[in-house]
């Protein structure tokens, strides 16, 4: 279970999130909706560990069936990275990285590693 308790986030002196509290049970799929500038992306970044809350706590029961995913609209890799360099990077970052799965995806996308 994910428990978010009274998290707040400020950027400089401007509040982005204020006293946000909720729980999500394992197996649930949740969508976040709100107006532009309401803090949706900031909340997702906090849940994914990209940002830290200014206040509050997040408790996540460590269970393999509970995952938090966040996909940014920014490209964090330089354009000069080769596919092979990206695969090497991901393999160094994730213990459960499967080389064969990456190669199968390259074949599916018809990408060639040089």
mmCIF file with all atom_site columns, C-alpha atoms in Angstrom:
data_model
loop_
_atom_site.group_PDB
_atom_site.id
_atom_site.type_symbol
_atom_site.label_atom_id
_atom_site.label_alt_id
_atom_site.label_comp_id
_atom_site.label_asym_id
_atom_site.label_entity_id
_atom_site.label_seq_id
_atom_site.pdbx_PDB_ins_code
_atom_site.Cartn_x
_atom_site.Cartn_y
_atom_site.Cartn_z
_atom_site.occupancy
_atom_site.B_iso_or_equiv
_atom_site.pdbx_formal_charge
_atom_site.auth_seq_id
_atom_site.auth_comp_id
_atom_site.auth_asym_id
_atom_site.auth_atom_id
_atom_site.pdbx_PDB_model_num
ATOM 1   C CA . UNK A 1 1   ? 0.000  0.000   0.000   1.00 0.00 ? 1   UNK A CA 1
ATOM 2   C CA . UNK A 1 2   ? 1.088  3.549   -0.712  1.00 0.00 ? 2   UNK A CA 1
ATOM 3   C CA . UNK A 1 3   ? 0.365  6.060   2.042   1.00 0.00 ? 3   UNK A CA 1
ATOM 4   C CA . UNK A 1 4   ? 0.961  9.741   1.385   1.00 0.00 ? 4   UNK A CA 1
ATOM 5   C CA . UNK A 1 5   ? 0.667  11.809  4.541   1.00 0.00 ? 5   UNK A CA 1
ATOM 6   C CA . UNK A 1 6   ? 0.457  15.598  4.556   1.00 0.00 ? 6   UNK A CA 1
ATOM 7   C CA . UNK A 1 7   ? 3.016  16.209  1.810   1.00 0.00 ? 7   UNK A CA 1
ATOM 8   C CA . UNK A 1 8   ? 3.657  19.744  0.689   1.00 0.00 ? 8   UNK A CA 1
ATOM 9   C CA . UNK A 1 9   ? 6.064  21.152  -1.859  1.00 0.00 ? 9   UNK A CA 1
ATOM 10  C CA . UNK A 1 10  ? 7.262  24.695  -2.237  1.00 0.00 ? 10  UNK A CA 1
ATOM 11  C CA . UNK A 1 11  ? 9.322  26.148  -5.052  1.00 0.00 ? 11  UNK A CA 1
ATOM 12  C CA . UNK A 1 12  ? 11.157 29.142  -3.676  1.00 0.00 ? 12  UNK A CA 1
ATOM 13  C CA . UNK A 1 13  ? 8.372  30.754  -1.632  1.00 0.00 ? 13  UNK A CA 1
ATOM 14  C CA . UNK A 1 14  ? 5.501  29.567  -3.839  1.00 0.00 ? 14  UNK A CA 1
ATOM 15  C CA . UNK A 1 15  ? 3.402  26.582  -2.691  1.00 0.00 ? 15  UNK A CA 1
ATOM 16  C CA . UNK A 1 16  ? 3.040  23.891  -5.377  1.00 0.00 ? 16  UNK A CA 1
ATOM 17  C CA . UNK A 1 17  ? 1.319  21.210  -3.230  1.00 0.00 ? 17  UNK A CA 1
ATOM 18  C CA . UNK A 1 18  ? -0.261 21.827  0.146   1.00 0.00 ? 18  UNK A CA 1
ATOM 19  C CA . UNK A 1 19  ? -1.110 19.133  2.730   1.00 0.00 ? 19  UNK A CA 1
ATOM 20  C CA . UNK A 1 20  ? -1.793 16.304  0.253   1.00 0.00 ? 20  UNK A CA 1
ATOM 21  C CA . UNK A 1 21  ? -2.925 13.047  1.928   1.00 0.00 ? 21  UNK A CA 1
ATOM 22  C CA . UNK A 1 22  ? -4.179 9.818   0.318   1.00 0.00 ? 22  UNK A CA 1
ATOM 23  C CA . UNK A 1 23  ? -3.721 6.031   0.196   1.00 0.00 ? 23  UNK A CA 1
ATOM 24  C CA . UNK A 1 24  ? -3.636 3.614   -2.734  1.00 0.00 ? 24  UNK A CA 1
ATOM 25  C CA . UNK A 1 25  ? -4.165 -0.113  -2.280  1.00 0.00 ? 25  UNK A CA 1
ATOM 26  C CA . UNK A 1 26  ? -2.068 -2.703  -4.089  1.00 0.00 ? 26  UNK A CA 1
ATOM 27  C CA . UNK A 1 27  ? -3.510 -3.585  -7.484  1.00 0.00 ? 27  UNK A CA 1
ATOM 28  C CA . UNK A 1 28  ? -5.319 -0.293  -8.001  1.00 0.00 ? 28  UNK A CA 1
ATOM 29  C CA . UNK A 1 29  ? -4.733 1.903   -11.031 1.00 0.00 ? 29  UNK A CA 1
ATOM 30  C CA . UNK A 1 30  ? -5.102 5.586   -10.273 1.00 0.00 ? 30  UNK A CA 1
ATOM 31  C CA . UNK A 1 31  ? -5.363 8.626   -12.526 1.00 0.00 ? 31  UNK A CA 1
ATOM 32  C CA . UNK A 1 32  ? -4.570 12.151  -11.433 1.00 0.00 ? 32  UNK A CA 1
ATOM 33  C CA . UNK A 1 33  ? -6.582 14.990  -12.929 1.00 0.00 ? 33  UNK A CA 1
ATOM 34  C CA . UNK A 1 34  ? -6.543 18.713  -12.283 1.00 0.00 ? 34  UNK A CA 1
ATOM 35  C CA . UNK A 1 35  ? -6.121 22.124  -13.801 1.00 0.00 ? 35  UNK A CA 1
ATOM 36  C CA . UNK A 1 36  ? -2.855 23.307  -15.317 1.00 0.00 ? 36  UNK A CA 1
ATOM 37  C CA . UNK A 1 37  ? -0.455 24.311  -12.573 1.00 0.00 ? 37  UNK A CA 1
ATOM 38  C CA . UNK A 1 38  ? -2.322 22.416  -9.859  1.00 0.00 ? 38  UNK A CA 1
ATOM 39  C CA . UNK A 1 39  ? 0.694  20.230  -8.954  1.00 0.00 ? 39  UNK A CA 1
ATOM 40  C CA . UNK A 1 40  ? -0.045 16.952  -10.781 1.00 0.00 ? 40  UNK A CA 1
ATOM 41  C CA . UNK A 1 41  ? 3.430  16.608  -12.263 1.00 0.00 ? 41  UNK A CA 1
ATOM 42  C CA . UNK A 1 42  ? 5.066  17.672  -9.009  1.00 0.00 ? 42  UNK A CA 1
ATOM 43  C CA . UNK A 1 43  ? 3.083  15.003  -7.145  1.00 0.00 ? 43  UNK A CA 1
ATOM 44  C CA . UNK A 1 44  ? 4.136  12.323  -9.647  1.00 0.00 ? 44  UNK A CA 1
ATOM 45  C CA . UNK A 1 45  ? 7.775  13.398  -9.402  1.00 0.00 ? 45  UNK A CA 1
ATOM 46  C CA . UNK A 1 46  ? 7.594  13.164  -5.607  1.00 0.00 ? 46  UNK A CA 1
ATOM 47  C CA . UNK A 1 47  ? 6.023  9.687   -5.768  1.00 0.00 ? 47  UNK A CA 1
ATOM 48  C CA . UNK A 1 48  ? 8.686  8.540   -8.250  1.00 0.00 ? 48  UNK A CA 1
ATOM 49  C CA . UNK A 1 49  ? 11.488 9.901   -6.066  1.00 0.00 ? 49  UNK A CA 1
ATOM 50  C CA . UNK A 1 50  ? 12.587 12.531  -8.575  1.00 0.00 ? 50  UNK A CA 1
ATOM 51  C CA . UNK A 1 51  ? 11.706 15.310  -6.096  1.00 0.00 ? 51  UNK A CA 1
ATOM 52  C CA . UNK A 1 52  ? 11.497 15.348  -2.318  1.00 0.00 ? 52  UNK A CA 1
ATOM 53  C CA . UNK A 1 53  ? 8.510  16.857  -0.516  1.00 0.00 ? 53  UNK A CA 1
ATOM 54  C CA . UNK A 1 54  ? 9.127  20.005  1.533   1.00 0.00 ? 54  UNK A CA 1
ATOM 55  C CA . UNK A 1 55  ? 6.962  18.493  4.282   1.00 0.00 ? 55  UNK A CA 1
ATOM 56  C CA . UNK A 1 56  ? 5.176  15.222  4.962   1.00 0.00 ? 56  UNK A CA 1
ATOM 57  C CA . UNK A 1 57  ? 5.929  11.539  4.513   1.00 0.00 ? 57  UNK A CA 1
ATOM 58  C CA . UNK A 1 58  ? 5.442  8.828   1.912   1.00 0.00 ? 58  UNK A CA 1
ATOM 59  C CA . UNK A 1 59  ? 5.286  5.206   3.029   1.00 0.00 ? 59  UNK A CA 1
ATOM 60  C CA . UNK A 1 60  ? 5.424  2.487   0.389   1.00 0.00 ? 60  UNK A CA 1
ATOM 61  C CA . UNK A 1 61  ? 4.977  -1.153  1.299   1.00 0.00 ? 61  UNK A CA 1
ATOM 62  C CA . UNK A 1 62  ? 7.816  -2.870  -0.543  1.00 0.00 ? 62  UNK A CA 1
ATOM 63  C CA . UNK A 1 63  ? 5.960  -5.449  -2.594  1.00 0.00 ? 63  UNK A CA 1
ATOM 64  C CA . UNK A 1 64  ? 6.922  -6.541  -6.117  1.00 0.00 ? 64  UNK A CA 1
ATOM 65  C CA . UNK A 1 65  ? 3.285  -6.230  -7.185  1.00 0.00 ? 65  UNK A CA 1
ATOM 66  C CA . UNK A 1 66  ? 3.250  -2.508  -6.358  1.00 0.00 ? 66  UNK A CA 1
ATOM 67  C CA . UNK A 1 67  ? 5.103  -0.278  -8.799  1.00 0.00 ? 67  UNK A CA 1
ATOM 68  C CA . UNK A 1 68  ? 5.134  3.440   -9.356  1.00 0.00 ? 68  UNK A CA 1
ATOM 69  C CA . UNK A 1 69  ? 5.988  4.555   -12.871 1.00 0.00 ? 69  UNK A CA 1
ATOM 70  C CA . UNK A 1 70  ? 6.657  8.044   -14.109 1.00 0.00 ? 70  UNK A CA 1
ATOM 71  C CA . UNK A 1 71  ? 7.390  8.942   -17.709 1.00 0.00 ? 71  UNK A CA 1
ATOM 72  C CA . UNK A 1 72  ? 8.604  12.469  -18.249 1.00 0.00 ? 72  UNK A CA 1
ATOM 73  C CA . UNK A 1 73  ? 7.957  14.510  -21.349 1.00 0.00 ? 73  UNK A CA 1
ATOM 74  C CA . UNK A 1 74  ? 11.617 15.622  -21.224 1.00 0.00 ? 74  UNK A CA 1
ATOM 75  C CA . UNK A 1 75  ? 14.438 13.740  -22.922 1.00 0.00 ? 75  UNK A CA 1
ATOM 76  C CA . UNK A 1 76  ? 17.074 13.301  -20.234 1.00 0.00 ? 76  UNK A CA 1
ATOM 77  C CA . UNK A 1 77  ? 19.602 11.641  -22.544 1.00 0.00 ? 77  UNK A CA 1
ATOM 78  C CA . UNK A 1 78  ? 21.921 13.453  -24.880 1.00 0.00 ? 78  UNK A CA 1
ATOM 79  C CA . UNK A 1 79  ? 21.251 12.961  -28.555 1.00 0.00 ? 79  UNK A CA 1
ATOM 80  C CA . UNK A 1 80  ? 24.706 11.494  -29.072 1.00 0.00 ? 80  UNK A CA 1
ATOM 81  C CA . UNK A 1 81  ? 24.044 8.444   -26.850 1.00 0.00 ? 81  UNK A CA 1
ATOM 82  C CA . UNK A 1 82  ? 23.981 5.308   -28.934 1.00 0.00 ? 82  UNK A CA 1
ATOM 83  C CA . UNK A 1 83  ? 21.434 2.567   -28.342 1.00 0.00 ? 83  UNK A CA 1
ATOM 84  C CA . UNK A 1 84  ? 24.223 0.393   -26.953 1.00 0.00 ? 84  UNK A CA 1
ATOM 85  C CA . UNK A 1 85  ? 25.223 3.137   -24.475 1.00 0.00 ? 85  UNK A CA 1
ATOM 86  C CA . UNK A 1 86  ? 21.613 3.503   -23.320 1.00 0.00 ? 86  UNK A CA 1
ATOM 87  C CA . UNK A 1 87  ? 21.285 -0.257  -22.815 1.00 0.00 ? 87  UNK A CA 1
ATOM 88  C CA . UNK A 1 88  ? 24.549 -0.301  -20.847 1.00 0.00 ? 88  UNK A CA 1
ATOM 89  C CA . UNK A 1 89  ? 23.294 2.591   -18.716 1.00 0.00 ? 89  UNK A CA 1
ATOM 90  C CA . UNK A 1 90  ? 19.969 0.931   -17.918 1.00 0.00 ? 90  UNK A CA 1
ATOM 91  C CA . UNK A 1 91  ? 21.700 -2.361  -17.181 1.00 0.00 ? 91  UNK A CA 1
ATOM 92  C CA . UNK A 1 92  ? 23.946 -0.587  -14.666 1.00 0.00 ? 92  UNK A CA 1
ATOM 93  C CA . UNK A 1 93  ? 20.959 1.048   -12.952 1.00 0.00 ? 93  UNK A CA 1
ATOM 94  C CA . UNK A 1 94  ? 18.467 -1.801  -12.630 1.00 0.00 ? 94  UNK A CA 1
ATOM 95  C CA . UNK A 1 95  ? 19.208 -5.146  -10.983 1.00 0.00 ? 95  UNK A CA 1
ATOM 96  C CA . UNK A 1 96  ? 16.293 -6.786  -12.793 1.00 0.00 ? 96  UNK A CA 1
ATOM 97  C CA . UNK A 1 97  ? 17.377 -5.589  -16.267 1.00 0.00 ? 97  UNK A CA 1
ATOM 98  C CA . UNK A 1 98  ? 17.094 -8.427  -18.799 1.00 0.00 ? 98  UNK A CA 1
ATOM 99  C CA . UNK A 1 99  ? 19.482 -8.171  -21.752 1.00 0.00 ? 99  UNK A CA 1
ATOM 100 C CA . UNK A 1 100 ? 17.425 -10.603 -23.866 1.00 0.00 ? 100 UNK A CA 1
ATOM 101 C CA . UNK A 1 101 ? 14.297 -8.507  -23.363 1.00 0.00 ? 101 UNK A CA 1
ATOM 102 C CA . UNK A 1 102 ? 16.156 -5.374  -24.505 1.00 0.00 ? 102 UNK A CA 1
ATOM 103 C CA . UNK A 1 103 ? 17.435 -7.199  -27.579 1.00 0.00 ? 103 UNK A CA 1
ATOM 104 C CA . UNK A 1 104 ? 13.928 -8.463  -28.382 1.00 0.00 ? 104 UNK A CA 1
ATOM 105 C CA . UNK A 1 105 ? 12.623 -4.892  -28.165 1.00 0.00 ? 105 UNK A CA 1
ATOM 106 C CA . UNK A 1 106 ? 15.386 -3.700  -30.512 1.00 0.00 ? 106 UNK A CA 1
ATOM 107 C CA . UNK A 1 107 ? 14.381 -6.416  -32.993 1.00 0.00 ? 107 UNK A CA 1
ATOM 108 C CA . UNK A 1 108 ? 10.710 -5.461  -32.664 1.00 0.00 ? 108 UNK A CA 1
ATOM 109 C CA . UNK A 1 109 ? 11.491 -1.780  -33.318 1.00 0.00 ? 109 UNK A CA 1
ATOM 110 C CA . UNK A 1 110 ? 13.912 -2.723  -36.107 1.00 0.00 ? 110 UNK A CA 1
ATOM 111 C CA . UNK A 1 111 ? 16.787 -0.872  -34.438 1.00 0.00 ? 111 UNK A CA 1
ATOM 112 C CA . UNK A 1 112 ? 20.354 -1.911  -35.122 1.00 0.00 ? 112 UNK A CA 1
ATOM 113 C CA . UNK A 1 113 ? 23.131 -1.665  -32.552 1.00 0.00 ? 113 UNK A CA 1
ATOM 114 C CA . UNK A 1 114 ? 26.379 -0.576  -34.237 1.00 0.00 ? 114 UNK A CA 1
#
